[in-house]
Amino acid sequence: MNKTVLITGATSGFGKAMAAKFAAAKFNCIITGRREARLLEVAEELKQQFDIDVLPLVFDVQDKTAVFNTLENLPSEWKSIDVLINNAGLALGKDSFENANLDDWETMIDTNVKGLLYVSKAIIPLMIANNGGHIINLGSIAAKEVYQGGNVYCATKQAVDAISQSMRIDLVQHAIKVTAIHPGAADTEFSIVRFKGDNQKASSVYEGYTALHANDIADIAFYCASLPPHVCINDLVVTCTAQASATTFFKS
Ligand code: NDP
Ligand code: 8X3
């Protein structure tokens, strides 16, 4: 029987690449996001290309009611979830603490922290009923090091790091693996979102070096999920070769 993966934020970047990677290995995929047209397009591509079942679910992870209404009412054939990838997330702005926008801070906290908690809380009972599972949380190098202007984004990712550690401790009794993947700079839509559509500012983040690609993180997530039942990668920091810390890059 095919396994099932649920990936939040699969309309672009890591989530979209991870969906393709798992689908290529014949996982059936539950994919989520807010942009319905894009999500349905990704679902159709996965079905056509990989001949698997796909369940696209449109909701905002910040919306507690929508998260629980949707995930607590999954069709019965979708209730057996082997891997949950908490990937949906964003940065908004990179302003100094005193200039940063309060609404941006709240959106990051509501998405990166509370959204991850809501989705996990809805799915963990299904994993417990199945006697096991694997949760993969997308942290960031910002979970390990703060940087100028990173303030609340870094704080949300440090929360993801702490939540991952505490999930691992609390869920070990249920044979649920918990892996946190902490990427450095990766060329996705992340910076376009962070800089609110300023494409020039966004692309300048990746100039002069080869940043991580979404497929690199998809390969790593799939590797973590492919290990034998007795093996769990707990915590993984991954950067491109040209990045040595949150702020140290070798640029040509
Ligand atoms: P993208 O912007 O390409 O993708 C983000 C995804 O998250 C989209 O599918 C988006 O879907 C979804 N998303 C955002 N907000 C919400 C929301 N409120 N509800 C539901 N879905 C949402 O960025 P990445 O792929 O790069 O980012 C994925 C994760 O990786 C994030 O958690 C990010 O913080 C983390 N990360 C990124 C790094 C990078 O340099 N790119 C490095 C380290 C970590 P939609 O807009 O359709 O809702
Ligand atoms: C995204 C990478 O360095 O902008 O999490 O925080 S960084």
PDB file of C-alpha atoms and ligand atoms in Angstrom:
ATOM      1  CA  MET A   1       0.000   0.000   0.000  1.00  0.00           C
ATOM      2  CA  ASN A   2       1.217   3.503  -0.786  1.00  0.00           C
ATOM      3  CA  LYS A   3       2.295   5.670   2.102  1.00  0.00           C
ATOM      4  CA  THR A   4       0.819   9.154   2.646  1.00  0.00           C
ATOM      5  CA  VAL A   5       2.580  12.457   3.227  1.00  0.00           C
ATOM      6  CA  LEU A   6       0.900  15.723   4.258  1.00  0.00           C
ATOM      7  CA  ILE A   7       2.880  18.798   3.236  1.00  0.00           C
ATOM      8  CA  THR A   8       1.791  22.301   4.275  1.00  0.00           C
ATOM      9  CA  GLY A   9       2.704  25.157   1.935  1.00  0.00           C
ATOM     10  CA  ALA A  10       3.037  23.117  -1.253  1.00  0.00           C
ATOM     11  CA  THR A  11       2.177  25.874  -3.733  1.00  0.00           C
ATOM     12  CA  SER A  12       5.828  26.895  -4.144  1.00  0.00           C
ATOM     13  CA  GLY A  13       9.400  26.466  -2.968  1.00  0.00           C
ATOM     14  CA  PHE A  14      10.355  23.601  -0.648  1.00  0.00           C
ATOM     15  CA  GLY A  15       6.778  22.330  -0.250  1.00  0.00           C
ATOM     16  CA  LYS A  16       6.175  21.995  -3.978  1.00  0.00           C
ATOM     17  CA  ALA A  17       9.550  20.300  -4.519  1.00  0.00           C
ATOM     18  CA  MET A  18       8.959  17.943  -1.583  1.00  0.00           C
ATOM     19  CA  ALA A  19       5.555  16.959  -2.970  1.00  0.00           C
ATOM     20  CA  ALA A  20       7.179  15.978  -6.283  1.00  0.00           C
ATOM     21  CA  LYS A  21       9.964  14.061  -4.517  1.00  0.00           C
ATOM     22  CA  PHE A  22       7.588  12.040  -2.330  1.00  0.00           C
ATOM     23  CA  ALA A  23       5.149  11.531  -5.216  1.00  0.00           C
ATOM     24  CA  ALA A  24       7.981  10.126  -7.355  1.00  0.00           C
ATOM     25  CA  ALA A  25       8.433   7.511  -4.622  1.00  0.00           C
ATOM     26  CA  LYS A  26       4.700   6.695  -4.850  1.00  0.00           C
ATOM     27  CA  PHE A  27       3.579   8.463  -1.697  1.00  0.00           C
ATOM     28  CA  ASN A  28       0.008   9.698  -1.940  1.00  0.00           C
ATOM     29  CA  CYS A  29       0.082  13.413  -1.138  1.00  0.00           C
ATOM     30  CA  ILE A  30      -2.092  15.757   0.898  1.00  0.00           C
ATOM     31  CA  ILE A  31      -0.946  19.220  -0.097  1.00  0.00           C
ATOM     32  CA  THR A  32      -2.038  22.532   1.378  1.00  0.00           C
ATOM     33  CA  GLY A  33      -1.771  26.255   0.741  1.00  0.00           C
ATOM     34  CA  ARG A  34      -3.844  29.407   0.471  1.00  0.00           C
ATOM     35  CA  ARG A  35      -3.505  29.998  -3.283  1.00  0.00           C
ATOM     36  CA  GLU A  36      -6.182  27.654  -4.590  1.00  0.00           C
ATOM     37  CA  ALA A  37      -5.447  27.883  -8.329  1.00  0.00           C
ATOM     38  CA  ARG A  38      -1.767  27.114  -7.782  1.00  0.00           C
ATOM     39  CA  LEU A  39      -2.532  24.285  -5.380  1.00  0.00           C
ATOM     40  CA  LEU A  40      -4.927  22.638  -7.836  1.00  0.00           C
ATOM     41  CA  GLU A  41      -2.356  23.020 -10.594  1.00  0.00           C
ATOM     42  CA  VAL A  42       0.306  21.306  -8.436  1.00  0.00           C
ATOM     43  CA  ALA A  43      -2.197  18.541  -7.566  1.00  0.00           C
ATOM     44  CA  GLU A  44      -2.998  17.909 -11.231  1.00  0.00           C
ATOM     45  CA  GLU A  45       0.703  17.813 -12.188  1.00  0.00           C
ATOM     46  CA  LEU A  46       1.459  15.299  -9.429  1.00  0.00           C
ATOM     47  CA  LYS A  47      -1.414  13.045 -10.431  1.00  0.00           C
ATOM     48  CA  GLN A  48      -0.520  13.149 -14.140  1.00  0.00           C
ATOM     49  CA  GLN A  49       3.210  12.757 -13.687  1.00  0.00           C
ATOM     50  CA  PHE A  50       3.369  10.190 -10.910  1.00  0.00           C
ATOM     51  CA  ASP A  51       0.036   8.332 -11.038  1.00  0.00           C
ATOM     52  CA  ILE A  52      -0.677   8.767  -7.316  1.00  0.00           C
ATOM     53  CA  ASP A  53      -3.650  10.080  -5.338  1.00  0.00           C
ATOM     54  CA  VAL A  54      -3.535  13.733  -4.298  1.00  0.00           C
ATOM     55  CA  LEU A  55      -5.791  15.606  -1.876  1.00  0.00           C
ATOM     56  CA  PRO A  56      -5.403  19.389  -2.178  1.00  0.00           C
ATOM     57  CA  LEU A  57      -6.675  21.316   0.868  1.00  0.00           C
ATOM     58  CA  VAL A  58      -7.006  25.077   0.763  1.00  0.00           C
ATOM     59  CA  PHE A  59      -6.683  26.786   4.141  1.00  0.00           C
ATOM     60  CA  ASP A  60      -4.656  29.376   5.981  1.00  0.00           C
ATOM     61  CA  VAL A  61      -2.644  27.720   8.770  1.00  0.00           C
ATOM     62  CA  GLN A  62      -3.277  30.837  10.897  1.00  0.00           C
ATOM     63  CA  ASP A  63      -7.007  30.084  10.904  1.00  0.00           C
ATOM     64  CA  LYS A  64      -7.475  27.699  13.838  1.00  0.00           C
ATOM     65  CA  THR A  65     -11.074  26.867  12.961  1.00  0.00           C
ATOM     66  CA  ALA A  66     -10.257  26.127   9.326  1.00  0.00           C
ATOM     67  CA  VAL A  67      -7.256  23.972  10.248  1.00  0.00           C
ATOM     68  CA  PHE A  68      -9.217  21.806  12.693  1.00  0.00           C
ATOM     69  CA  ASN A  69     -12.414  21.656  10.585  1.00  0.00           C
ATOM     70  CA  THR A  70     -10.414  20.498   7.592  1.00  0.00           C
ATOM     71  CA  LEU A  71      -7.956  18.100   9.201  1.00  0.00           C
ATOM     72  CA  GLU A  72     -10.389  16.536  11.675  1.00  0.00           C
ATOM     73  CA  ASN A  73     -12.738  15.750   8.796  1.00  0.00           C
ATOM     74  CA  LEU A  74     -10.355  14.116   6.355  1.00  0.00           C
ATOM     75  CA  PRO A  75     -11.975  11.474   4.135  1.00  0.00           C
ATOM     76  CA  SER A  76     -11.460   8.056   5.784  1.00  0.00           C
ATOM     77  CA  GLU A  77      -9.015   6.899   3.089  1.00  0.00           C
ATOM     78  CA  TRP A  78      -6.750   9.858   3.950  1.00  0.00           C
ATOM     79  CA  LYS A  79      -6.606   9.415   7.710  1.00  0.00           C
ATOM     80  CA  SER A  80      -3.493   7.261   7.737  1.00  0.00           C
ATOM     81  CA  ILE A  81      -0.693   9.822   7.525  1.00  0.00           C
ATOM     82  CA  ASP A  82       2.854   8.483   7.601  1.00  0.00           C
ATOM     83  CA  VAL A  83       4.729  11.769   7.273  1.00  0.00           C
ATOM     84  CA  LEU A  84       3.655  15.319   8.194  1.00  0.00           C
ATOM     85  CA  ILE A  85       5.872  18.092   6.864  1.00  0.00           C
ATOM     86  CA  ASN A  86       5.232  21.410   8.619  1.00  0.00           C
ATOM     87  CA  ASN A  87       6.680  23.618   5.921  1.00  0.00           C
ATOM     88  CA  ALA A  88       4.249  26.555   5.498  1.00  0.00           C
ATOM     89  CA  GLY A  89       5.956  29.675   6.744  1.00  0.00           C
ATOM     90  CA  LEU A  90       7.317  33.058   5.861  1.00  0.00           C
ATOM     91  CA  ALA A  91       9.402  36.058   6.782  1.00  0.00           C
ATOM     92  CA  LEU A  92       7.956  39.549   6.422  1.00  0.00           C
ATOM     93  CA  GLY A  93      10.387  42.455   6.399  1.00  0.00           C
ATOM     94  CA  LYS A  94      13.958  42.706   7.626  1.00  0.00           C
ATOM     95  CA  ASP A  95      13.739  45.977   9.527  1.00  0.00           C
ATOM     96  CA  SER A  96      15.492  46.931  12.696  1.00  0.00           C
ATOM     97  CA  PHE A  97      13.477  46.191  15.831  1.00  0.00           C
ATOM     98  CA  GLU A  98      12.331  49.807  16.363  1.00  0.00           C
ATOM     99  CA  ASN A  99      11.140  50.178  12.764  1.00  0.00           C
ATOM    100  CA  ALA A 100       9.634  46.737  12.197  1.00  0.00           C
ATOM    101  CA  ASN A 101       5.940  46.406  11.495  1.00  0.00           C
ATOM    102  CA  LEU A 102       3.786  44.954  14.279  1.00  0.00           C
ATOM    103  CA  ASP A 103       1.348  43.313  11.844  1.00  0.00           C
ATOM    104  CA  ASP A 104       4.279  41.561  10.135  1.00  0.00           C
ATOM    105  CA  TRP A 105       5.452  40.259  13.493  1.00  0.00           C
ATOM    106  CA  GLU A 106       1.985  38.936  14.283  1.00  0.00           C
ATOM    107  CA  THR A 107       1.640  37.256  10.887  1.00  0.00           C
ATOM    108  CA  MET A 108       4.999  35.504  11.325  1.00  0.00           C
ATOM    109  CA  ILE A 109       4.127  34.325  14.830  1.00  0.00           C
ATOM    110  CA  ASP A 110       0.644  33.205  13.748  1.00  0.00           C
ATOM    111  CA  THR A 111       1.951  31.347  10.700  1.00  0.00           C
ATOM    112  CA  ASN A 112       5.329  29.929  11.691  1.00  0.00           C
ATOM    113  CA  VAL A 113       4.499  29.058  15.283  1.00  0.00           C
ATOM    114  CA  LYS A 114       0.751  28.886  15.862  1.00  0.00           C
ATOM    115  CA  GLY A 115      -0.008  27.423  12.410  1.00  0.00           C
ATOM    116  CA  LEU A 116       2.550  24.676  12.950  1.00  0.00           C
ATOM    117  CA  LEU A 117       1.033  23.922  16.349  1.00  0.00           C
ATOM    118  CA  TYR A 118      -2.545  23.764  14.999  1.00  0.00           C
ATOM    119  CA  VAL A 119      -1.649  21.419  12.140  1.00  0.00           C
ATOM    120  CA  SER A 120       0.438  19.191  14.398  1.00  0.00           C
ATOM    121  CA  LYS A 121      -2.252  19.052  17.090  1.00  0.00           C
ATOM    122  CA  ALA A 122      -4.804  17.949  14.473  1.00  0.00           C
ATOM    123  CA  ILE A 123      -2.593  15.251  12.917  1.00  0.00           C
ATOM    124  CA  ILE A 124      -0.802  13.751  15.941  1.00  0.00           C
ATOM    125  CA  PRO A 125      -3.921  11.837  17.182  1.00  0.00           C
ATOM    126  CA  LEU A 126      -4.081  10.105  13.779  1.00  0.00           C
ATOM    127  CA  MET A 127      -0.424   9.115  14.077  1.00  0.00           C
ATOM    128  CA  ILE A 128      -0.945   7.846  17.622  1.00  0.00           C
ATOM    129  CA  ALA A 129      -3.892   5.759  16.386  1.00  0.00           C
ATOM    130  CA  ASN A 130      -1.575   4.363  13.683  1.00  0.00           C
ATOM    131  CA  ASN A 131       1.131   3.513  16.232  1.00  0.00           C
ATOM    132  CA  GLY A 132       3.709   5.811  14.704  1.00  0.00           C
ATOM    133  CA  GLY A 133       4.595   8.451  12.172  1.00  0.00           C
ATOM    134  CA  HIS A 134       7.141  11.087  11.278  1.00  0.00           C
ATOM    135  CA  ILE A 135       6.886  14.856  11.701  1.00  0.00           C
ATOM    136  CA  ILE A 136       9.361  16.996   9.790  1.00  0.00           C
ATOM    137  CA  ASN A 137       9.439  20.664  10.802  1.00  0.00           C
ATOM    138  CA  LEU A 138      11.041  23.362   8.664  1.00  0.00           C
ATOM    139  CA  GLY A 139      13.109  25.561  10.928  1.00  0.00           C
ATOM    140  CA  SER A 140      15.919  27.701   9.558  1.00  0.00           C
ATOM    141  CA  ILE A 141      19.499  28.687  10.178  1.00  0.00           C
ATOM    142  CA  ALA A 142      17.634  31.583  11.848  1.00  0.00           C
ATOM    143  CA  ALA A 143      16.613  29.056  14.503  1.00  0.00           C
ATOM    144  CA  LYS A 144      20.264  28.692  15.463  1.00  0.00           C
ATOM    145  CA  GLU A 145      21.612  32.228  15.010  1.00  0.00           C
ATOM    146  CA  VAL A 146      19.929  35.621  15.101  1.00  0.00           C
ATOM    147  CA  TYR A 147      20.948  38.300  12.623  1.00  0.00           C
ATOM    148  CA  GLN A 148      20.358  42.013  12.163  1.00  0.00           C
ATOM    149  CA  GLY A 149      16.752  42.698  11.196  1.00  0.00           C
ATOM    150  CA  GLY A 150      15.843  39.038  11.713  1.00  0.00           C
ATOM    151  CA  ASN A 151      14.284  39.745  15.119  1.00  0.00           C
ATOM    152  CA  VAL A 152      10.846  38.103  15.132  1.00  0.00           C
ATOM    153  CA  TYR A 153      11.465  35.798  12.155  1.00  0.00           C
ATOM    154  CA  CYS A 154      14.449  34.368  14.051  1.00  0.00           C
ATOM    155  CA  ALA A 155      12.316  34.122  17.195  1.00  0.00           C
ATOM    156  CA  THR A 156       9.621  32.138  15.377  1.00  0.00           C
ATOM    157  CA  LYS A 157      12.193  29.718  14.001  1.00  0.00           C
ATOM    158  CA  GLN A 158      13.850  29.357  17.417  1.00  0.00           C
ATOM    159  CA  ALA A 159      10.349  28.464  18.623  1.00  0.00           C
ATOM    160  CA  VAL A 160      10.123  25.828  15.876  1.00  0.00           C
ATOM    161  CA  ASP A 161      13.443  24.432  17.116  1.00  0.00           C
ATOM    162  CA  ALA A 162      12.176  24.282  20.723  1.00  0.00           C
ATOM    163  CA  ILE A 163       8.811  22.834  19.693  1.00  0.00           C
ATOM    164  CA  SER A 164      10.583  20.150  17.644  1.00  0.00           C
ATOM    165  CA  GLN A 165      12.711  19.171  20.639  1.00  0.00           C
ATOM    166  CA  SER A 166       9.722  19.020  22.962  1.00  0.00           C
ATOM    167  CA  MET A 167       7.606  17.100  20.420  1.00  0.00           C
ATOM    168  CA  ARG A 168      10.407  14.538  20.177  1.00  0.00           C
ATOM    169  CA  ILE A 169      10.435  14.040  23.937  1.00  0.00           C
ATOM    170  CA  ASP A 170       6.652  13.902  24.342  1.00  0.00           C
ATOM    171  CA  LEU A 171       5.987  11.724  21.296  1.00  0.00           C
ATOM    172  CA  VAL A 172       8.782   9.178  21.682  1.00  0.00           C
ATOM    173  CA  GLN A 173       6.366   6.941  23.584  1.00  0.00           C
ATOM    174  CA  HIS A 174       4.161   6.816  20.459  1.00  0.00           C
ATOM    175  CA  ALA A 175       6.992   5.902  18.053  1.00  0.00           C
ATOM    176  CA  ILE A 176       6.617   9.248  16.292  1.00  0.00           C
ATOM    177  CA  LYS A 177       9.874  10.519  14.828  1.00  0.00           C
ATOM    178  CA  VAL A 178      10.489  14.273  14.866  1.00  0.00           C
ATOM    179  CA  THR A 179      13.044  15.844  12.562  1.00  0.00           C
ATOM    180  CA  ALA A 180      13.843  19.547  12.310  1.00  0.00           C
ATOM    181  CA  ILE A 181      15.519  20.696   9.107  1.00  0.00           C
ATOM    182  CA  HIS A 182      17.199  24.107   9.305  1.00  0.00           C
ATOM    183  CA  PRO A 183      18.170  25.438   5.871  1.00  0.00           C
ATOM    184  CA  GLY A 184      20.297  28.460   5.139  1.00  0.00           C
ATOM    185  CA  ALA A 185      19.613  30.699   2.162  1.00  0.00           C
ATOM    186  CA  ALA A 186      17.540  28.962  -0.505  1.00  0.00           C
ATOM    187  CA  ASP A 187      16.359  30.563  -3.718  1.00  0.00           C
ATOM    188  CA  THR A 188      12.567  30.156  -3.559  1.00  0.00           C
ATOM    189  CA  GLU A 189       9.764  32.726  -3.313  1.00  0.00           C
ATOM    190  CA  PHE A 190      10.847  33.304   0.307  1.00  0.00           C
ATOM    191  CA  SER A 191      12.631  36.625  -0.316  1.00  0.00           C
ATOM    192  CA  ILE A 192       9.961  37.892  -2.728  1.00  0.00           C
ATOM    193  CA  VAL A 193       7.472  37.393   0.105  1.00  0.00           C
ATOM    194  CA  ARG A 194       9.854  38.844   2.699  1.00  0.00           C
ATOM    195  CA  PHE A 195      10.419  41.996   0.621  1.00  0.00           C
ATOM    196  CA  LYS A 196       6.742  42.218  -0.361  1.00  0.00           C
ATOM    197  CA  GLY A 197       7.126  41.798  -4.113  1.00  0.00           C
ATOM    198  CA  ASP A 198      10.342  43.811  -4.525  1.00  0.00           C
ATOM    199  CA  ASN A 199      11.925  41.353  -6.978  1.00  0.00           C
ATOM    200  CA  GLN A 200      15.179  43.292  -7.264  1.00  0.00           C
ATOM    201  CA  LYS A 201      15.754  43.290  -3.522  1.00  0.00           C
ATOM    202  CA  ALA A 202      14.758  39.625  -3.381  1.00  0.00           C
ATOM    203  CA  SER A 203      17.101  38.482  -6.158  1.00  0.00           C
ATOM    204  CA  SER A 204      20.001  40.480  -4.670  1.00  0.00           C
ATOM    205  CA  VAL A 205      19.896  38.072  -1.692  1.00  0.00           C
ATOM    206  CA  TYR A 206      21.087  35.268  -3.979  1.00  0.00           C
ATOM    207  CA  GLU A 207      23.633  37.197  -6.086  1.00  0.00           C
ATOM    208  CA  GLY A 208      27.276  36.132  -6.296  1.00  0.00           C
ATOM    209  CA  TYR A 209      26.939  32.570  -5.022  1.00  0.00           C
ATOM    210  CA  THR A 210      24.919  29.422  -5.584  1.00  0.00           C
ATOM    211  CA  ALA A 211      22.202  29.273  -2.949  1.00  0.00           C
ATOM    212  CA  LEU A 212      20.361  26.101  -2.001  1.00  0.00           C
ATOM    213  CA  HIS A 213      17.614  25.008  -4.403  1.00  0.00           C
ATOM    214  CA  ALA A 214      14.194  23.787  -3.311  1.00  0.00           C
ATOM    215  CA  ASN A 215      15.096  20.339  -4.666  1.00  0.00           C
ATOM    216  CA  ASP A 216      18.075  20.121  -2.294  1.00  0.00           C
ATOM    217  CA  ILE A 217      15.756  20.407   0.702  1.00  0.00           C
ATOM    218  CA  ALA A 218      13.248  18.022  -0.895  1.00  0.00           C
ATOM    219  CA  ASP A 219      16.016  15.410  -1.302  1.00  0.00           C
ATOM    220  CA  ILE A 220      17.072  15.868   2.338  1.00  0.00           C
ATOM    221  CA  ALA A 221      13.514  15.642   3.688  1.00  0.00           C
ATOM    222  CA  PHE A 222      12.937  12.505   1.629  1.00  0.00           C
ATOM    223  CA  TYR A 223      16.190  10.971   2.871  1.00  0.00           C
ATOM    224  CA  CYS A 224      15.148  11.649   6.493  1.00  0.00           C
ATOM    225  CA  ALA A 225      11.783  10.011   5.816  1.00  0.00           C
ATOM    226  CA  SER A 226      13.356   6.987   4.108  1.00  0.00           C
ATOM    227  CA  LEU A 227      15.494   5.743   6.976  1.00  0.00           C
ATOM    228  CA  PRO A 228      14.648   2.486   8.762  1.00  0.00           C
ATOM    229  CA  PRO A 229      12.027   2.626  11.557  1.00  0.00           C
ATOM    230  CA  HIS A 230      14.678   2.571  14.307  1.00  0.00           C
ATOM    231  CA  VAL A 231      16.613   5.575  12.915  1.00  0.00           C
ATOM    232  CA  CYS A 232      15.626   9.231  13.359  1.00  0.00           C
ATOM    233  CA  ILE A 233      17.581  12.277  12.257  1.00  0.00           C
ATOM    234  CA  ASN A 234      16.715  14.769  14.979  1.00  0.00           C
ATOM    235  CA  ASP A 235      18.207  18.047  13.826  1.00  0.00           C
ATOM    236  CA  LEU A 236      19.875  19.095  10.629  1.00  0.00           C
ATOM    237  CA  VAL A 237      21.430  22.449   9.673  1.00  0.00           C
ATOM    238  CA  VAL A 238      22.100  22.669   5.948  1.00  0.00           C
ATOM    239  CA  THR A 239      23.576  25.523   3.970  1.00  0.00           C
ATOM    240  CA  CYS A 240      24.946  25.941   0.486  1.00  0.00           C
ATOM    241  CA  THR A 241      28.722  25.582   0.311  1.00  0.00           C
ATOM    242  CA  ALA A 242      29.158  29.359   0.047  1.00  0.00           C
ATOM    243  CA  GLN A 243      27.365  29.989   3.365  1.00  0.00           C
ATOM    244  CA  ALA A 244      29.235  29.395   6.630  1.00  0.00           C
ATOM    245  CA  SER A 245      26.864  31.038   9.128  1.00  0.00           C
ATOM    246  CA  ALA A 246      23.642  33.049   9.047  1.00  0.00           C
ATOM    247  CA  THR A 247      25.599  36.087   7.873  1.00  0.00           C
ATOM    248  CA  THR A 248      28.871  34.740   6.419  1.00  0.00           C
ATOM    249  CA  PHE A 249      28.834  34.179   2.660  1.00  0.00           C
ATOM    250  CA  PHE A 250      31.663  33.760   0.172  1.00  0.00           C
ATOM    251  CA  LYS A 251      30.444  35.773  -2.817  1.00  0.00           C
ATOM    252  CA  SER A 252      32.259  36.150  -6.131  1.00  0.00           C
TER     253      SER A 252
HETATM  254  P1  NDP B   1       7.994  29.962  -0.378  1.00  0.00           P
HETATM  255  O1  NDP B   1       7.517  31.349  -0.168  1.00  0.00           O
HETATM  256  O2  NDP B   1       8.424  29.551  -1.738  1.00  0.00           O
HETATM  257  O3  NDP B   1       6.856  28.923   0.101  1.00  0.00           O
HETATM  258  C1  NDP B   1       6.138  29.130   1.277  1.00  0.00           C
HETATM  259  C2  NDP B   1       4.911  28.230   1.278  1.00  0.00           C
HETATM  260  O4  NDP B   1       4.225  28.428   2.528  1.00  0.00           O
HETATM  261  C3  NDP B   1       3.949  28.541   0.173  1.00  0.00           C
HETATM  262  O5  NDP B   1       3.463  27.339  -0.387  1.00  0.00           O
HETATM  263  C4  NDP B   1       2.817  29.286   0.869  1.00  0.00           C
HETATM  264  O6  NDP B   1       1.580  28.979   0.250  1.00  0.00           O
HETATM  265  C5  NDP B   1       2.851  28.653   2.258  1.00  0.00           C
HETATM  266  N1  NDP B   1       2.278  29.527   3.271  1.00  0.00           N
HETATM  267  C6  NDP B   1       2.763  30.711   3.726  1.00  0.00           C
HETATM  268  N2  NDP B   1       1.919  31.245   4.613  1.00  0.00           N
HETATM  269  C7  NDP B   1       0.885  30.374   4.743  1.00  0.00           C
HETATM  270  C8  NDP B   1      -0.309  30.366   5.502  1.00  0.00           C
HETATM  271  N3  NDP B   1      -0.616  31.371   6.347  1.00  0.00           N
HETATM  272  N4  NDP B   1      -1.162  29.315   5.380  1.00  0.00           N
HETATM  273  C9  NDP B   1      -0.860  28.316   4.540  1.00  0.00           C
HETATM  274  N5  NDP B   1       0.246  28.250   3.797  1.00  0.00           N
HETATM  275  C10 NDP B   1       1.099  29.286   3.879  1.00  0.00           C
HETATM  276  O7  NDP B   1       9.150  29.756   0.684  1.00  0.00           O
HETATM  277  P2  NDP B   1      10.074  28.487   1.052  1.00  0.00           P
HETATM  278  O8  NDP B   1       9.690  27.297   0.281  1.00  0.00           O
HETATM  279  O9  NDP B   1      11.472  28.948   0.983  1.00  0.00           O
HETATM  280  O10 NDP B   1       9.709  28.329   2.586  1.00  0.00           O
HETATM  281  C11 NDP B   1       9.199  27.134   3.146  1.00  0.00           C
HETATM  282  C12 NDP B   1       9.595  27.075   4.608  1.00  0.00           C
HETATM  283  O11 NDP B   1      11.030  27.018   4.702  1.00  0.00           O
HETATM  284  C13 NDP B   1       9.187  28.284   5.446  1.00  0.00           C
HETATM  285  O12 NDP B   1       8.791  27.819   6.725  1.00  0.00           O
HETATM  286  C14 NDP B   1      10.468  29.109   5.556  1.00  0.00           C
HETATM  287  O13 NDP B   1      10.489  29.903   6.716  1.00  0.00           O
HETATM  288  C15 NDP B   1      11.495  28.002   5.612  1.00  0.00           C
HETATM  289  N6  NDP B   1      12.852  28.375   5.226  1.00  0.00           N
HETATM  290  C16 NDP B   1      13.129  28.978   4.032  1.00  0.00           C
HETATM  291  C17 NDP B   1      14.445  29.291   3.690  1.00  0.00           C
HETATM  292  C18 NDP B   1      14.803  30.001   2.437  1.00  0.00           C
HETATM  293  O14 NDP B   1      15.889  30.630   2.395  1.00  0.00           O
HETATM  294  N7  NDP B   1      14.017  29.919   1.373  1.00  0.00           N
HETATM  295  C19 NDP B   1      15.553  28.921   4.575  1.00  0.00           C
HETATM  296  C20 NDP B   1      15.145  28.331   5.811  1.00  0.00           C
HETATM  297  C21 NDP B   1      13.853  28.030   6.090  1.00  0.00           C
HETATM  298  P3  NDP B   1       0.411  30.032  -0.045  1.00  0.00           P
HETATM  299  O15 NDP B   1       1.042  31.372  -0.247  1.00  0.00           O
HETATM  300  O16 NDP B   1      -0.267  29.480  -1.257  1.00  0.00           O
HETATM  301  O17 NDP B   1      -0.449  29.955   1.168  1.00  0.00           O
HETATM  302  C1  8X3 B   2      15.488  31.703   5.779  1.00  0.00           C
HETATM  303  C2  8X3 B   2      16.958  31.903   5.774  1.00  0.00           C
HETATM  304  O1  8X3 B   2      18.850  33.368   6.619  1.00  0.00           O
HETATM  305  O2  8X3 B   2      16.919  34.495   5.724  1.00  0.00           O
HETATM  306  O3  8X3 B   2      15.061  31.090   6.949  1.00  0.00           O
HETATM  307  O4  8X3 B   2      16.813  33.455   7.848  1.00  0.00           O
HETATM  308  S1  8X3 B   2      17.379  33.382   6.528  1.00  0.00           S
END
